Amino acid sequence: MKAFVALLTRDIRLAFRAGGGASLAAAFFALVSSLVPFGVGADLVLLGRIAGGILWVSAALAALLSLDRLFQADFEDGSLDVLALSPLNLEAASAAKILAHWITTGLPLVLLSPVLGLLLNLPTRAYGALIASLAIGTPALSGVGAIGAALTLSVRRGGLILALIVLPLITPALIFGASAVLDAMEDTGRGAFLFLAAFSVAAVALSPFASAAGVRLNVGG
Amino acid sequence: MMITALANPKRFLDLSRTVSPWTCALAVILLGIGFYWSLFATPPDYQQGQSVKIMFVHVPAAWMGIFIYSMMAGASLVGLVFRHPLADVAAKSAAPLGAAFTALALLTGSLWGRPMWGTYWQWGDARLVSELILLFIYLGYIALWNAIDDPVRAAKAAAVLALVGAADVPVIHFSVDWWNTLHQPASILRLGGPTIDKAFLVPLLIMIVGYTFLFLWLLLLRMQTEILERRARSLMMARGA
């Protein structure tokens, strides 16, 4: 547990001190969502209706953007080999890294989302659902993303392949997340939110094992 | 027993060379009968007219897309757990075939959709949409194989991805299906329809079995090529060293 916390704080510190990790993903998230109105037009009614979807797609892209650093930097400077040899097993190490990734990218998106909702004319009654769905759904993005990041460790310029691998796998989170916001707008129940929670729990529970397998095959001999 | 015996590439090559002409012959015969029967010997549908015949190409292709992915996931599991070298070769060789069948299903699905729905693409059809996602998963899998130079490492990474995908594909299908029934107008006509008359069912089954043999033949061919390619590579490396 001590090692887990140590690794977690190390990763968070690294993200904040080197390269402005948290603000970068948040800025990207804000930028993508503010570009959409330029693409679809300034119709506030339309924007209000699709705001949940826009923010969810932007969140998925923002989470994806920072994934390549999840294991890559440690892989390149050899820290990952040390981690693989340390008493902390790789599954727990992956879980710590996933949690650190969520705290530095997922959490800022959750906090920033109401402001962007305002820009996109999201109806007032949907703010709770927007924040709750992003809070509960973004860990799944970090989890599934970590699997992709671990598998593409030895790929040079693996960013595009990472996207190709991860994006199809997270469609359920996108569908349920955007639908949860829509449900709150139209008052059509909580089904989407519950399904999103279920998907997120399963993804977070299983992803440390799959990403540890990915790391293991890349650091071992 | 059979599986461990086939871990020897030489034995596999011998066996597959005797089996593959038969699978080829069966595929040609079954597809020949199936095409004739389904295209010329079945009546046009009272609602869909001649367009219904796209179904005989579409449904088996869609079925193969799912069948091949399950086979790939099974082979990946065997490769990962038992370090079975040919399981990796099988999974690798199957992926482009699965992607091709899935692409064929998408293409024929949208061609069928044009006269039926009035558009080439209908987000309201859950099966087509989840096939599109399946195609992307196939493409990611193939890209991962190609991106990693070391074949052993590539095989393991791809196997992990195939298994993660196998856990996720049913969830994706469910989520798309759910999304459809909730937020989209339900489509009146779905490919394949709810019930199929016997006059359509028999040629459809023949087509499905024919497609399966076509896949087996192509798979054996690709696996043989892959094994020979690896042999050539190791020979070249031995000469270089």
Coordinates of C-alpha atoms in Angstrom, one line a residue:
Chain A
M1 CA 0.0 0.0 0.0
K2 CA 2.9 2.3 0.9
A3 CA 4.5 1.6 -2.5
F4 CA 1.2 2.1 -4.2
V5 CA 0.8 5.6 -2.6
A6 CA 4.4 6.4 -3.3
L7 CA 4.0 5.6 -7.0
L8 CA 0.7 7.5 -7.2
T9 CA 2.2 10.7 -5.7
R10 CA 5.3 10.4 -7.9
D11 CA 3.2 10.1 -11.0
I12 CA 1.0 13.0 -10.0
R13 CA 4.0 15.2 -9.1
L14 CA 5.6 14.4 -12.4
A15 CA 2.5 15.3 -14.3
F16 CA 2.2 18.6 -12.6
R17 CA 5.8 19.6 -12.6
A18 CA 7.0 18.4 -16.0
G19 CA 5.0 19.6 -19.0
G20 CA 1.9 20.9 -17.2
G21 CA 0.0 17.7 -17.5
A22 CA -3.3 18.6 -16.0
S23 CA -3.8 22.0 -17.6
L24 CA -2.8 20.6 -21.0
A25 CA -5.5 18.0 -21.2
A26 CA -8.0 20.5 -19.8
A27 CA -7.0 23.1 -22.4
F28 CA -7.4 20.6 -25.2
F29 CA -10.8 19.6 -23.9
A30 CA -11.9 23.2 -23.8
L31 CA -10.5 23.9 -27.3
V32 CA -12.1 20.9 -29.0
S33 CA -15.5 21.7 -27.4
S34 CA -15.3 25.3 -28.4
L35 CA -14.4 24.4 -32.0
V36 CA -17.6 22.4 -32.5
P37 CA -19.8 25.6 -32.7
F38 CA -17.6 26.8 -35.6
G39 CA -18.3 23.5 -37.3
V40 CA -22.0 23.2 -36.7
G41 CA -23.1 26.8 -36.4
A42 CA -24.1 29.1 -33.6
D43 CA -27.7 27.8 -33.2
L44 CA -28.1 27.8 -29.4
V45 CA -31.0 25.3 -29.4
L46 CA -29.0 22.8 -31.5
L47 CA -25.9 23.3 -29.4
G48 CA -27.8 22.9 -26.1
R49 CA -29.2 19.6 -27.4
I50 CA -25.8 18.2 -28.5
A51 CA -23.7 19.7 -25.7
G52 CA -23.6 16.5 -23.7
G53 CA -22.4 14.6 -26.8
I54 CA -19.8 17.2 -27.7
L55 CA -18.4 17.3 -24.2
W56 CA -18.2 13.5 -24.0
V57 CA -16.4 13.1 -27.4
S58 CA -14.0 15.9 -26.4
A59 CA -13.4 14.2 -23.0
A60 CA -12.6 11.0 -24.8
L61 CA -10.2 12.7 -27.1
A62 CA -8.5 14.6 -24.3
A63 CA -8.0 11.5 -22.2
L64 CA -6.6 9.8 -25.3
L65 CA -4.1 12.6 -26.0
S66 CA -2.3 12.2 -22.7
L67 CA -2.2 8.4 -22.7
D68 CA 1.0 8.0 -24.6
R69 CA 2.8 9.4 -21.5
L70 CA 1.2 7.0 -19.1
F71 CA 3.9 4.3 -19.5
Q72 CA 6.1 5.6 -22.3
A73 CA 8.4 8.0 -20.3
D74 CA 9.0 5.3 -17.6
F75 CA 9.6 2.8 -20.4
E76 CA 12.2 4.9 -22.1
D77 CA 14.3 5.9 -19.0
G78 CA 14.1 2.3 -17.6
S79 CA 11.9 3.1 -14.6
L80 CA 9.4 0.6 -15.8
D81 CA 12.0 -2.2 -15.6
V82 CA 12.7 -1.2 -12.0
L83 CA 9.0 -1.2 -11.3
A84 CA 8.7 -4.7 -12.8
L85 CA 11.4 -5.9 -10.5
S86 CA 10.0 -4.2 -7.4
P87 CA 7.9 -6.0 -4.7
L88 CA 4.8 -4.0 -5.8
N89 CA 3.3 -6.2 -8.5
L90 CA 2.6 -4.8 -11.9
E91 CA -1.1 -5.0 -11.6
A92 CA -1.0 -2.7 -8.6
A93 CA 1.5 -0.5 -10.3
S94 CA -0.8 -0.2 -13.3
A95 CA -3.7 0.6 -11.0
A96 CA -1.7 3.4 -9.4
K97 CA -0.7 4.8 -12.8
I98 CA -4.3 4.6 -14.0
L99 CA -5.5 6.5 -10.9
A100 CA -2.8 9.1 -11.4
H101 CA -3.8 9.5 -15.0
W102 CA -7.4 10.0 -14.0
I103 CA -6.5 12.5 -11.3
T104 CA -4.3 14.6 -13.7
T105 CA -6.6 14.4 -16.8
G106 CA -10.0 13.0 -15.9
L107 CA -10.7 15.1 -12.8
P108 CA -9.7 18.5 -14.4
L109 CA -12.2 17.7 -17.2
V110 CA -14.9 17.0 -14.7
L111 CA -14.3 20.3 -13.0
L112 CA -14.1 22.2 -16.2
S113 CA -17.1 20.7 -17.8
P114 CA -19.8 23.0 -16.3
V115 CA -18.1 26.0 -17.7
L116 CA -18.0 24.5 -21.1
G117 CA -21.6 23.4 -20.7
L118 CA -22.4 27.1 -20.1
L119 CA -20.7 28.0 -23.4
L120 CA -22.6 25.3 -25.2
N121 CA -26.0 26.4 -23.8
L122 CA -26.6 23.1 -21.9
P123 CA -30.0 23.3 -20.1
T124 CA -29.7 24.0 -16.4
R125 CA -31.2 20.7 -15.3
A126 CA -28.6 18.7 -17.1
Y127 CA -25.5 20.0 -15.2
G128 CA -25.7 17.5 -12.4
A129 CA -25.9 14.6 -14.9
L130 CA -23.0 16.1 -17.0
I131 CA -20.7 16.3 -14.0
A132 CA -21.8 13.0 -12.5
S133 CA -21.5 11.1 -15.8
L134 CA -18.0 12.5 -16.5
A135 CA -16.9 11.8 -12.9
I136 CA -18.1 8.2 -13.1
G137 CA -17.2 7.6 -16.8
T138 CA -13.7 9.1 -17.2
P139 CA -12.1 6.5 -15.0
A140 CA -13.2 4.0 -17.6
L141 CA -11.4 6.1 -20.3
S142 CA -8.2 6.0 -18.2
G143 CA -8.5 2.3 -17.6
V144 CA -9.2 1.2 -21.2
G145 CA -6.7 3.7 -22.4
A146 CA -4.0 2.3 -20.1
I147 CA -4.5 -1.1 -21.8
G148 CA -3.8 0.5 -25.2
A149 CA -0.9 2.5 -23.9
A150 CA 0.7 -0.7 -22.4
L151 CA 0.2 -2.7 -25.6
T152 CA 1.7 0.0 -27.8
L153 CA 4.8 0.6 -25.6
S154 CA 7.3 -0.7 -28.0
V155 CA 5.7 1.0 -31.0
R156 CA 7.5 4.0 -32.3
R157 CA 5.1 6.9 -32.7
G158 CA 2.3 4.7 -31.4
G159 CA -0.2 7.6 -30.9
L160 CA -2.3 6.8 -34.0
I161 CA -2.4 3.1 -33.3
L162 CA -3.3 3.8 -29.7
A163 CA -6.3 5.9 -30.9
L164 CA -7.3 3.2 -33.3
I165 CA -7.2 0.6 -30.5
V166 CA -8.8 2.5 -27.7
L167 CA -11.6 4.5 -29.3
P168 CA -13.7 1.6 -30.5
L169 CA -13.4 -0.1 -27.1
I170 CA -14.7 2.9 -25.3
T171 CA -17.8 3.4 -27.5
P172 CA -20.1 2.1 -24.7
A173 CA -18.8 4.8 -22.3
L174 CA -19.5 7.4 -24.9
I175 CA -23.0 6.1 -25.7
F176 CA -24.0 5.8 -22.1
G177 CA -22.3 9.0 -21.0
A178 CA -23.9 11.2 -23.6
S179 CA -27.3 9.5 -23.2
A180 CA -27.1 10.1 -19.4
V181 CA -26.9 13.9 -20.1
L182 CA -29.7 13.6 -22.7
D183 CA -31.8 11.6 -20.1
A184 CA -31.5 14.5 -17.6
M185 CA -32.5 17.0 -20.2
E186 CA -35.6 15.1 -21.3
D187 CA -36.3 13.5 -17.9
T188 CA -36.2 9.9 -19.3
G189 CA -34.9 7.9 -16.4
R190 CA -31.5 7.0 -15.1
G191 CA -30.8 3.8 -17.2
A192 CA -27.9 5.3 -19.1
F193 CA -26.2 6.5 -16.0
L194 CA -26.5 3.1 -14.3
F195 CA -25.1 1.4 -17.4
L196 CA -22.3 3.9 -17.6
A197 CA -21.4 3.1 -13.9
A198 CA -21.5 -0.6 -14.6
F199 CA -19.2 -0.2 -17.6
S200 CA -16.9 2.0 -15.7
V201 CA -16.7 -0.4 -12.7
A202 CA -15.9 -3.3 -15.0
A203 CA -13.4 -1.4 -17.0
V204 CA -11.6 -0.1 -14.0
A205 CA -11.6 -3.5 -12.3
L206 CA -10.2 -5.4 -15.3
S207 CA -7.9 -2.9 -16.9
P208 CA -5.0 -3.1 -14.4
F209 CA -4.7 -6.8 -15.2
A210 CA -4.7 -6.3 -19.0
S211 CA -2.3 -3.3 -18.9
A212 CA 0.0 -5.2 -16.5
A213 CA 0.1 -8.1 -19.1
G214 CA 0.9 -5.5 -21.8
V215 CA 3.7 -4.0 -19.7
R216 CA 5.1 -7.4 -18.8
L217 CA 5.4 -8.5 -22.4
N218 CA 7.3 -5.3 -23.2
V219 CA 9.8 -5.2 -20.4
G220 CA 10.6 -8.9 -20.1
G221 CA 13.7 -9.9 -22.1
Chain B
M1 CA -4.0 -33.9 -28.3
M2 CA -4.7 -32.7 -31.8
I3 CA -3.8 -29.2 -30.8
T4 CA -0.4 -30.1 -29.3
A5 CA 0.4 -32.3 -32.2
L6 CA -0.1 -29.4 -34.6
A7 CA 2.3 -27.2 -32.7
N8 CA 4.9 -28.7 -35.0
P9 CA 4.9 -26.4 -38.1
K10 CA 6.1 -29.2 -40.3
R11 CA 3.3 -31.5 -39.3
F12 CA 0.8 -28.6 -39.7
L13 CA 2.1 -27.8 -43.1
D14 CA 1.7 -31.4 -44.3
L15 CA -1.8 -31.7 -42.9
S16 CA -3.0 -28.4 -44.2
R17 CA -1.7 -29.1 -47.6
T18 CA -3.8 -32.2 -47.8
V19 CA -6.9 -30.6 -46.2
S20 CA -6.8 -27.2 -48.0
P21 CA -7.7 -28.5 -51.6
W22 CA -10.8 -30.2 -50.0
T23 CA -11.9 -27.0 -48.3
C24 CA -11.4 -25.1 -51.5
A25 CA -13.5 -27.6 -53.5
L26 CA -16.2 -27.6 -50.9
A27 CA -16.3 -23.8 -50.8
V28 CA -16.6 -23.6 -54.6
I29 CA -19.3 -26.3 -54.8
L30 CA -21.3 -24.9 -51.9
L31 CA -21.0 -21.2 -53.0
G32 CA -21.9 -22.3 -56.6
I33 CA -25.1 -24.0 -55.4
G34 CA -25.8 -21.3 -52.9
F35 CA -25.4 -18.5 -55.4
Y36 CA -27.5 -20.2 -58.0
W37 CA -30.2 -21.1 -55.6
S38 CA -30.4 -17.8 -53.8
L39 CA -30.1 -15.5 -56.8
F40 CA -32.1 -17.4 -59.4
A41 CA -34.2 -20.1 -57.7
T42 CA -35.8 -18.1 -54.9
P43 CA -38.8 -15.9 -55.4
P44 CA -38.5 -12.2 -54.9
D45 CA -39.8 -11.0 -51.5
Y46 CA -43.4 -9.6 -51.6
Q47 CA -42.1 -6.5 -49.8
Q48 CA -38.5 -6.1 -50.6
G49 CA -38.6 -7.4 -54.2
Q50 CA -35.3 -8.5 -55.7
S51 CA -33.3 -6.5 -53.1
V52 CA -33.9 -9.3 -50.7
K53 CA -31.2 -11.3 -52.5
I54 CA -28.6 -9.0 -51.1
M55 CA -29.3 -10.8 -47.8
F56 CA -27.7 -14.0 -49.1
V57 CA -24.4 -12.2 -49.5
H58 CA -24.8 -9.9 -46.5
V59 CA -26.0 -12.2 -43.7
P60 CA -23.2 -14.9 -44.1
A61 CA -20.6 -12.1 -44.3
A62 CA -21.9 -10.5 -41.1
W63 CA -22.0 -13.9 -39.4
M64 CA -18.4 -14.6 -40.6
G65 CA -17.2 -11.3 -39.1
I66 CA -18.4 -12.3 -35.6
F67 CA -17.4 -16.0 -36.1
I68 CA -13.9 -15.1 -37.1
Y69 CA -13.5 -12.7 -34.2
S70 CA -14.5 -15.4 -31.8
M71 CA -12.1 -17.8 -33.4
M72 CA -9.3 -15.2 -33.2
A73 CA -10.0 -14.6 -29.5
G74 CA -10.0 -18.4 -28.9
A75 CA -6.7 -18.7 -30.7
S76 CA -5.3 -15.8 -28.8
L77 CA -6.2 -17.4 -25.5
V78 CA -4.5 -20.7 -26.6
G79 CA -1.5 -18.8 -27.8
L80 CA -1.2 -16.7 -24.6
V81 CA -1.8 -19.6 -22.1
F82 CA -0.1 -22.5 -23.8
R83 CA 2.5 -20.6 -25.8
H84 CA 1.2 -22.4 -28.9
P85 CA 3.0 -20.9 -31.9
L86 CA 0.5 -21.8 -34.5
A87 CA -2.4 -20.3 -32.5
D88 CA -0.7 -16.9 -32.9
V89 CA -0.2 -17.6 -36.6
A90 CA -3.9 -18.6 -36.9
A91 CA -5.1 -15.4 -35.1
K92 CA -2.8 -13.2 -37.2
S93 CA -3.9 -14.8 -40.5
A94 CA -7.6 -14.7 -39.6
A95 CA -7.7 -11.0 -38.8
P96 CA -7.6 -9.5 -42.4
L97 CA -10.1 -12.1 -43.5
G98 CA -12.4 -11.1 -40.7
A99 CA -12.0 -7.5 -41.6
A100 CA -12.8 -8.2 -45.2
F101 CA -15.9 -10.1 -44.4
T102 CA -17.1 -7.4 -42.0
A103 CA -16.4 -4.7 -44.7
L104 CA -18.4 -6.8 -47.2
A105 CA -21.2 -7.0 -44.7
L106 CA -21.2 -3.2 -44.2
L107 CA -21.0 -2.6 -48.0
T108 CA -23.9 -4.9 -48.8
G109 CA -25.8 -3.7 -45.8
S110 CA -25.7 -0.1 -47.0
L111 CA -26.5 -1.2 -50.6
W112 CA -29.5 -3.0 -49.3
G113 CA -30.4 0.1 -47.2
R114 CA -30.6 2.4 -50.2
P115 CA -33.8 1.0 -51.7
M116 CA -35.2 -0.1 -48.2
W117 CA -34.5 2.9 -46.0
G118 CA -33.8 5.5 -48.7
T119 CA -30.3 6.1 -47.3
Y120 CA -27.1 4.2 -47.6
W121 CA -26.5 4.4 -43.9
Q122 CA -28.9 4.2 -41.1
W123 CA -27.7 4.8 -37.5
G124 CA -31.0 3.2 -36.5
D125 CA -29.8 -0.3 -37.4
A126 CA -27.9 -1.6 -34.4
R127 CA -26.4 -4.5 -36.1
L128 CA -24.8 -2.5 -38.9
V129 CA -23.5 0.1 -36.4
S130 CA -21.9 -2.5 -34.2
E131 CA -20.4 -4.1 -37.3
L132 CA -18.8 -0.8 -38.1
I133 CA -17.2 -0.7 -34.6
L134 CA -16.2 -4.3 -35.1
L135 CA -14.4 -3.3 -38.3
F136 CA -12.5 -0.6 -36.4
I137 CA -11.5 -3.2 -33.8
Y138 CA -10.2 -5.5 -36.5
L139 CA -8.2 -2.6 -38.0
G140 CA -6.7 -1.7 -34.7
Y141 CA -5.7 -5.4 -34.2
I142 CA -4.1 -5.6 -37.6
A143 CA -2.3 -2.3 -37.1
L144 CA -0.9 -3.4 -33.8
W145 CA 0.4 -6.6 -35.4
N146 CA 2.1 -4.7 -38.1
A147 CA 3.6 -2.0 -35.8
I148 CA 5.6 -4.3 -33.5
D149 CA 8.7 -5.6 -35.2
D150 CA 9.4 -8.5 -32.8
P151 CA 6.9 -11.3 -33.9
V152 CA 6.8 -12.9 -30.4
R153 CA 6.1 -9.6 -28.7
A154 CA 3.6 -8.6 -31.4
A155 CA 1.8 -11.9 -31.0
K156 CA 1.4 -11.4 -27.3
A157 CA 0.3 -7.8 -27.5
A158 CA -2.2 -8.7 -30.2
A159 CA -3.5 -11.6 -28.2
V160 CA -4.1 -9.4 -25.2
L161 CA -5.9 -6.9 -27.4
A162 CA -8.0 -9.6 -29.0
L163 CA -9.1 -10.9 -25.6
V164 CA -9.9 -7.4 -24.3
G165 CA -11.9 -6.9 -27.5
A166 CA -13.7 -10.2 -27.0
A167 CA -14.9 -9.0 -23.6
D168 CA -15.9 -5.6 -25.0
V169 CA -17.6 -6.5 -28.2
P170 CA -20.8 -7.9 -26.6
V171 CA -21.0 -4.8 -24.4
I172 CA -20.5 -2.6 -27.5
H173 CA -23.3 -4.4 -29.3
F174 CA -25.5 -4.1 -26.3
S175 CA -24.8 -0.4 -25.8
V176 CA -25.5 0.3 -29.5
D177 CA -28.7 -1.7 -29.4
W178 CA -29.9 0.1 -26.3
W179 CA -29.0 3.5 -27.7
N180 CA -31.1 2.7 -30.8
T181 CA -34.2 1.6 -29.0
L182 CA -34.0 4.7 -26.8
H183 CA -33.0 7.6 -28.9
Q184 CA -33.6 6.6 -32.5
P185 CA -36.7 5.7 -34.4
A186 CA -36.8 1.9 -34.6
S187 CA -36.3 0.8 -38.2
I188 CA -39.2 -1.0 -39.7
L189 CA -37.1 -3.3 -41.8
R190 CA -34.0 -4.9 -40.5
L191 CA -31.6 -6.9 -42.5
G192 CA -32.6 -10.6 -42.3
G193 CA -36.0 -9.7 -41.0
P194 CA -37.6 -11.2 -37.9
T195 CA -38.8 -14.4 -39.6
I196 CA -37.4 -16.1 -42.6
D197 CA -39.4 -18.3 -44.9
K198 CA -38.1 -21.8 -45.5
A199 CA -37.6 -21.0 -49.2
F200 CA -35.0 -18.4 -48.1
L201 CA -33.6 -20.3 -45.1
V202 CA -32.1 -23.3 -46.9
P203 CA -30.1 -21.4 -49.5
L204 CA -29.0 -19.0 -46.8
L205 CA -27.7 -21.9 -44.7
I206 CA -25.9 -23.3 -47.7
M207 CA -24.3 -19.9 -48.3
I208 CA -23.2 -19.7 -44.6
V209 CA -21.5 -23.1 -44.8
G210 CA -20.0 -22.1 -48.1
Y211 CA -18.6 -18.9 -46.6
T212 CA -17.2 -20.9 -43.7
F213 CA -15.3 -23.2 -46.0
L214 CA -14.1 -20.3 -48.1
F215 CA -12.7 -18.8 -44.9
L216 CA -11.1 -22.1 -43.8
W217 CA -9.4 -22.4 -47.2
L218 CA -8.1 -18.9 -47.2
L219 CA -7.1 -19.2 -43.5
L220 CA -5.0 -22.4 -44.3
L221 CA -3.5 -20.7 -47.3
R222 CA -2.5 -17.6 -45.2
M223 CA -1.2 -19.7 -42.4
Q224 CA 1.0 -21.7 -44.8
T225 CA 2.3 -18.5 -46.3
E226 CA 3.0 -17.0 -42.8
I227 CA 4.9 -20.2 -41.7
L228 CA 7.0 -20.2 -44.9
E229 CA 7.7 -16.5 -44.6
R230 CA 8.9 -17.0 -41.0
R231 CA 11.1 -19.9 -42.1
A232 CA 12.5 -17.7 -44.9
R233 CA 13.2 -14.9 -42.5
S234 CA 15.0 -17.1 -40.0
L235 CA 17.0 -18.7 -42.9
M236 CA 18.1 -15.3 -44.0
M237 CA 19.0 -14.3 -40.5
A238 CA 21.0 -17.5 -40.1
R239 CA 22.9 -16.7 -43.3
G240 CA 23.5 -13.1 -42.3
A241 CA 24.9 -14.1 -38.9

